[in-house]
Coordinates of C-alpha atoms and ligand atoms in Angstrom, one line a residue:
M1 CA -56.8 -2.0 69.8
N2 CA -55.2 0.5 72.2
P3 CA -54.1 -1.9 75.1
L4 CA -52.2 0.6 77.1
D5 CA -53.2 3.8 78.8
L6 CA -50.1 5.7 77.8
S7 CA -47.1 5.8 75.3
I8 CA -44.3 8.2 75.9
V9 CA -42.6 9.0 72.6
I10 CA -39.0 10.4 72.7
P11 CA -36.9 11.3 69.6
I12 CA -33.2 10.8 70.2
Y13 CA -30.4 12.1 68.0
N14 CA -26.8 11.9 69.5
E15 CA -27.9 12.1 73.1
E16 CA -25.5 9.6 74.7
D17 CA -24.8 11.9 77.6
C18 CA -28.5 12.5 78.4
L19 CA -29.8 9.0 78.1
P20 CA -28.7 7.5 81.5
F21 CA -30.3 10.5 83.2
L22 CA -33.4 10.2 81.1
G23 CA -33.8 6.5 82.0
K24 CA -33.6 7.4 85.7
E25 CA -36.1 10.2 85.5
L26 CA -38.6 8.1 83.6
K27 CA -38.2 5.3 86.2
R28 CA -38.8 7.8 88.9
H29 CA -41.9 9.6 87.6
L30 CA -43.8 7.1 85.4
P31 CA -44.7 4.2 87.8
P32 CA -46.3 6.4 90.4
L33 CA -48.9 7.4 87.7
G34 CA -50.5 4.0 88.2
L35 CA -51.1 3.7 84.5
S36 CA -50.2 1.0 82.0
Y37 CA -47.5 2.5 79.8
E38 CA -44.7 2.1 77.4
I39 CA -41.8 4.3 76.5
V40 CA -41.0 4.4 72.7
L41 CA -37.5 5.6 72.2
V42 CA -36.8 6.6 68.5
D43 CA -33.1 6.8 67.6
D44 CA -33.1 9.2 64.7
G45 CA -29.8 7.7 63.2
S46 CA -27.5 8.7 66.0
K47 CA -23.8 8.5 65.2
D48 CA -22.7 8.3 68.8
N49 CA -23.4 5.5 71.3
S50 CA -27.1 6.3 71.8
W51 CA -28.3 3.1 70.4
E52 CA -26.0 1.0 72.7
I53 CA -27.2 3.0 75.7
I54 CA -30.9 2.6 74.6
Q55 CA -30.2 -1.2 74.6
D56 CA -28.9 -0.9 78.1
L57 CA -31.8 1.1 79.4
K58 CA -34.2 -1.4 77.7
S59 CA -32.6 -4.3 79.5
Q60 CA -33.3 -2.5 82.8
N61 CA -36.8 -1.4 82.0
P62 CA -39.2 -3.7 80.3
Q63 CA -41.6 -0.8 79.5
I64 CA -39.0 0.5 77.0
R65 CA -39.4 -0.2 73.2
A66 CA -36.8 1.1 70.8
L67 CA -36.7 2.0 67.1
R68 CA -33.7 2.9 65.2
F69 CA -33.6 4.8 61.9
K70 CA -30.9 4.0 59.3
F71 CA -29.9 7.6 59.1
N72 CA -30.9 10.9 60.5
C73 CA -34.4 11.8 59.2
G74 CA -35.4 14.7 61.5
Q75 CA -37.4 15.2 64.6
T76 CA -40.9 15.0 62.9
A77 CA -40.0 11.7 61.3
A78 CA -38.9 10.4 64.7
F79 CA -42.2 11.5 66.2
A80 CA -44.2 10.0 63.2
A81 CA -42.5 6.6 63.6
G82 CA -43.1 6.7 67.4
F83 CA -46.8 7.6 66.9
Q84 CA -47.1 4.8 64.4
A85 CA -45.6 2.3 66.8
A86 CA -47.4 3.6 69.9
K87 CA -50.0 1.3 71.5
G88 CA -51.3 3.8 74.1
K89 CA -54.7 5.5 74.2
V90 CA -52.8 8.8 75.0
I91 CA -49.5 9.7 73.6
V92 CA -47.0 12.0 75.4
T93 CA -44.1 13.4 73.6
M94 CA -40.9 14.8 75.1
D95 CA -37.2 15.4 74.4
A96 CA -34.5 13.2 75.6
D97 CA -32.4 16.1 77.1
L98 CA -34.6 16.5 80.2
Q99 CA -35.1 20.2 79.5
N100 CA -38.7 19.3 80.5
S101 CA -39.4 17.0 83.3
P102 CA -41.7 13.9 83.2
A103 CA -42.9 15.2 86.6
D104 CA -45.1 17.5 84.6
I105 CA -46.8 14.7 82.7
P106 CA -49.8 14.4 85.2
R107 CA -50.6 18.1 84.6
L108 CA -51.0 17.5 80.9
L109 CA -52.9 14.2 81.4
E110 CA -55.5 16.0 83.6
K111 CA -56.6 17.9 80.5
I112 CA -57.0 15.0 78.1
G113 CA -60.6 14.1 78.0
E114 CA -62.0 17.6 77.9
Y115 CA -59.3 18.4 75.4
D116 CA -57.7 16.3 72.6
A117 CA -54.3 17.8 73.2
A118 CA -52.5 19.5 76.0
C119 CA -49.3 21.4 75.0
G120 CA -46.6 22.3 77.4
W121 CA -45.7 26.1 77.6
R122 CA -42.2 26.9 78.8
H123 CA -43.3 30.1 80.5
K124 CA -39.9 30.5 82.2
R125 CA -37.5 29.4 79.4
N126 CA -34.0 28.2 80.6
D127 CA -32.1 28.6 77.4
P128 CA -29.3 30.9 76.2
W129 CA -30.5 34.5 75.4
I130 CA -30.1 34.1 71.7
K131 CA -32.4 31.2 71.7
R132 CA -34.9 32.8 73.9
I133 CA -35.0 35.9 71.7
S134 CA -35.2 34.0 68.4
S135 CA -37.9 31.8 69.8
K136 CA -39.9 34.8 70.9
I137 CA -39.7 36.4 67.5
A138 CA -40.5 33.1 65.8
N139 CA -43.5 32.6 68.0
A140 CA -44.8 36.1 67.4
V141 CA -44.3 35.8 63.5
R142 CA -45.8 32.4 63.5
N143 CA -48.9 33.5 65.4
R144 CA -49.2 36.6 63.2
L145 CA -48.9 34.7 59.9
S146 CA -50.9 31.6 60.8
D147 CA -53.5 33.6 62.8
E148 CA -52.8 31.6 66.0
D149 CA -52.5 32.4 69.7
I150 CA -50.0 29.7 70.8
A151 CA -47.4 31.0 73.3
D152 CA -44.9 28.2 72.8
T153 CA -45.1 25.7 70.1
G154 CA -41.5 24.5 70.4
C155 CA -42.0 22.7 73.7
S156 CA -41.9 19.0 73.0
L157 CA -43.7 18.1 76.2
K158 CA -47.2 17.5 75.0
A159 CA -50.0 14.9 75.5
F160 CA -52.4 13.9 72.7
K161 CA -55.4 11.5 72.4
A162 CA -53.8 8.9 70.2
E163 CA -56.5 9.0 67.5
A164 CA -56.0 12.8 67.1
I165 CA -52.2 12.9 66.7
K166 CA -52.2 9.7 64.5
S167 CA -54.7 11.3 62.2
L168 CA -52.3 14.0 61.0
I169 CA -50.4 13.7 57.8
L170 CA -46.9 14.9 58.7
Y171 CA -44.1 16.6 56.6
K172 CA -40.6 17.6 57.7
G173 CA -40.7 20.4 60.3
M174 CA -44.3 19.9 61.1
H175 CA -43.6 18.9 64.7
R176 CA -43.5 22.6 65.4
F177 CA -47.1 23.0 64.2
F178 CA -48.9 20.1 65.9
P179 CA -51.3 22.4 67.9
T180 CA -52.3 24.3 64.7
L181 CA -52.6 21.1 62.6
L182 CA -54.8 19.6 65.2
K183 CA -57.1 22.6 65.5
M184 CA -57.4 22.6 61.7
E185 CA -58.9 19.1 62.0
G186 CA -61.4 20.4 64.7
Y187 CA -59.6 19.0 67.7
K188 CA -59.5 20.9 71.0
V189 CA -56.1 22.0 72.2
I190 CA -55.1 23.7 75.5
Q191 CA -51.7 25.1 76.7
V192 CA -50.4 24.1 80.1
K193 CA -47.5 25.9 81.9
V194 CA -44.6 23.4 82.5
G195 CA -41.1 23.7 84.0
H196 CA -38.1 24.2 81.8
F197 CA -34.5 23.5 82.7
P198 CA -31.1 24.3 81.1
R199 CA -29.7 21.5 78.9
E200 CA -27.2 19.9 81.3
H201 CA -25.8 17.3 78.9
G202 CA -25.0 17.1 75.2
E203 CA -25.9 20.0 72.9
S204 CA -28.8 21.4 71.0
K205 CA -29.3 20.1 67.5
Y206 CA -30.7 23.4 66.3
N207 CA -29.2 26.8 65.5
I208 CA -30.7 29.9 63.9
R209 CA -30.2 28.6 60.4
N210 CA -31.7 25.1 60.8
R211 CA -34.4 26.3 63.1
V212 CA -35.7 29.8 62.5
F213 CA -35.1 30.0 58.7
A214 CA -36.2 26.4 58.0
S215 CA -39.3 26.7 60.1
F216 CA -40.2 30.0 58.4
K217 CA -40.7 28.1 55.1
D218 CA -42.7 25.5 57.0
L219 CA -44.8 28.3 58.5
L220 CA -45.7 29.5 55.0
A221 CA -46.8 26.0 54.1
V222 CA -49.0 25.8 57.1
R223 CA -50.4 29.3 56.5
W224 CA -51.3 28.2 53.0
M225 CA -52.9 25.0 54.2
K226 CA -54.9 26.9 56.8
N227 CA -56.1 29.5 54.2
R228 CA -56.9 26.9 51.6
K229 CA -58.7 24.4 53.9
I230 CA -61.9 23.3 52.3
S231 CA -65.0 23.6 54.3
Y232 CA -68.6 23.2 53.2
E233 CA -72.0 22.5 54.6
I234 CA -74.4 20.3 52.8
V235 CA -78.0 21.6 53.3
E236 CA -79.8 18.8 51.5
E237 CA -78.9 15.4 50.1
D238 CA -81.2 13.6 47.8
G239 CA -80.5 10.0 47.0
Ligands
UDP1 N1 -33.7 15.3 67.7 C1 -34.0 14.3 66.7 N2 -33.6 14.4 65.4 C2 -33.0 15.5 65.0 C3 -32.8 16.6 65.9 C4 -33.2 16.4 67.2 O1 -34.5 13.2 67.1 O2 -32.6 15.6 63.8 C5 -34.1 15.1 69.1 C6 -33.1 15.5 70.1 O3 -32.3 14.4 70.4 C7 -34.0 15.9 71.3 C8 -35.2 16.5 70.6 O4 -35.2 16.0 69.3 O5 -34.4 14.7 72.0 C9 -35.1 18.1 70.6 O6 -33.8 18.5 70.2 P1 -32.9 19.6 70.9 O7 -33.0 19.4 72.4 O8 -31.6 19.6 70.3 O9 -33.7 20.9 70.5 P2 -33.9 22.2 71.4 O10 -34.6 21.8 72.7 O11 -32.6 22.8 71.5 O12 -34.8 23.1 70.5
MG2 MG1 -33.8 20.5 74.1

């Protein structure tokens, strides 16, 4: 059913400048793992030349599979489509912009087995100060309101047992809550420190309005789900 060891799922929206570098880095770091793997590139309705470049990368690397949305549906939708398509026993997610390095993938994979998910923690953030501060506040508020202790939920570099991440029912914005949603289902999650680098090409798709404010609404939904999660123990069953 899961014929491959590993699927790397990467959402892409208008990343034409990053993609050639991403292709090179994946080619450099994945083969030495000695695993059977595929790379699932999900073009989230890019309006630039991303799809053409993805085709080009695909012709140079048979491990690449590509999906293209008709229009921009958001990062969670891109992840969801990638998870659905993935054939690996383990799924690794990362961004296309190389702010994380595929060189850190083995450190996450080491934890899969004992844990169901290993989530990257950008302990030395390399982002503009406004982003670092808003992210710090957002993480603190999120942890407080959802009774969590996750240092960094926004890091896309994560590894999951496929059956765990595929079991989640996803809604827009929920990619920021994968660790909490998994824990709610009883899965074991660990955080692993990973490198973080400045975005060298292209630009961030998020700003204060579409990240902090939008994700606050999502946080309230997750908080509600967590508080209202049903749990029961059957002490006896007769017939
Ligand atoms: N992305 C996407 N759909 C969107 C927005 C972003 O697929 O609607 C992708 C984007 O191309 C990148 C990843 O999601 O690969 C994270 O986006 P970005 O790097 O802009 O976010 P940041 O790191 O600045 O939070
Ligand atoms: Mg980024």
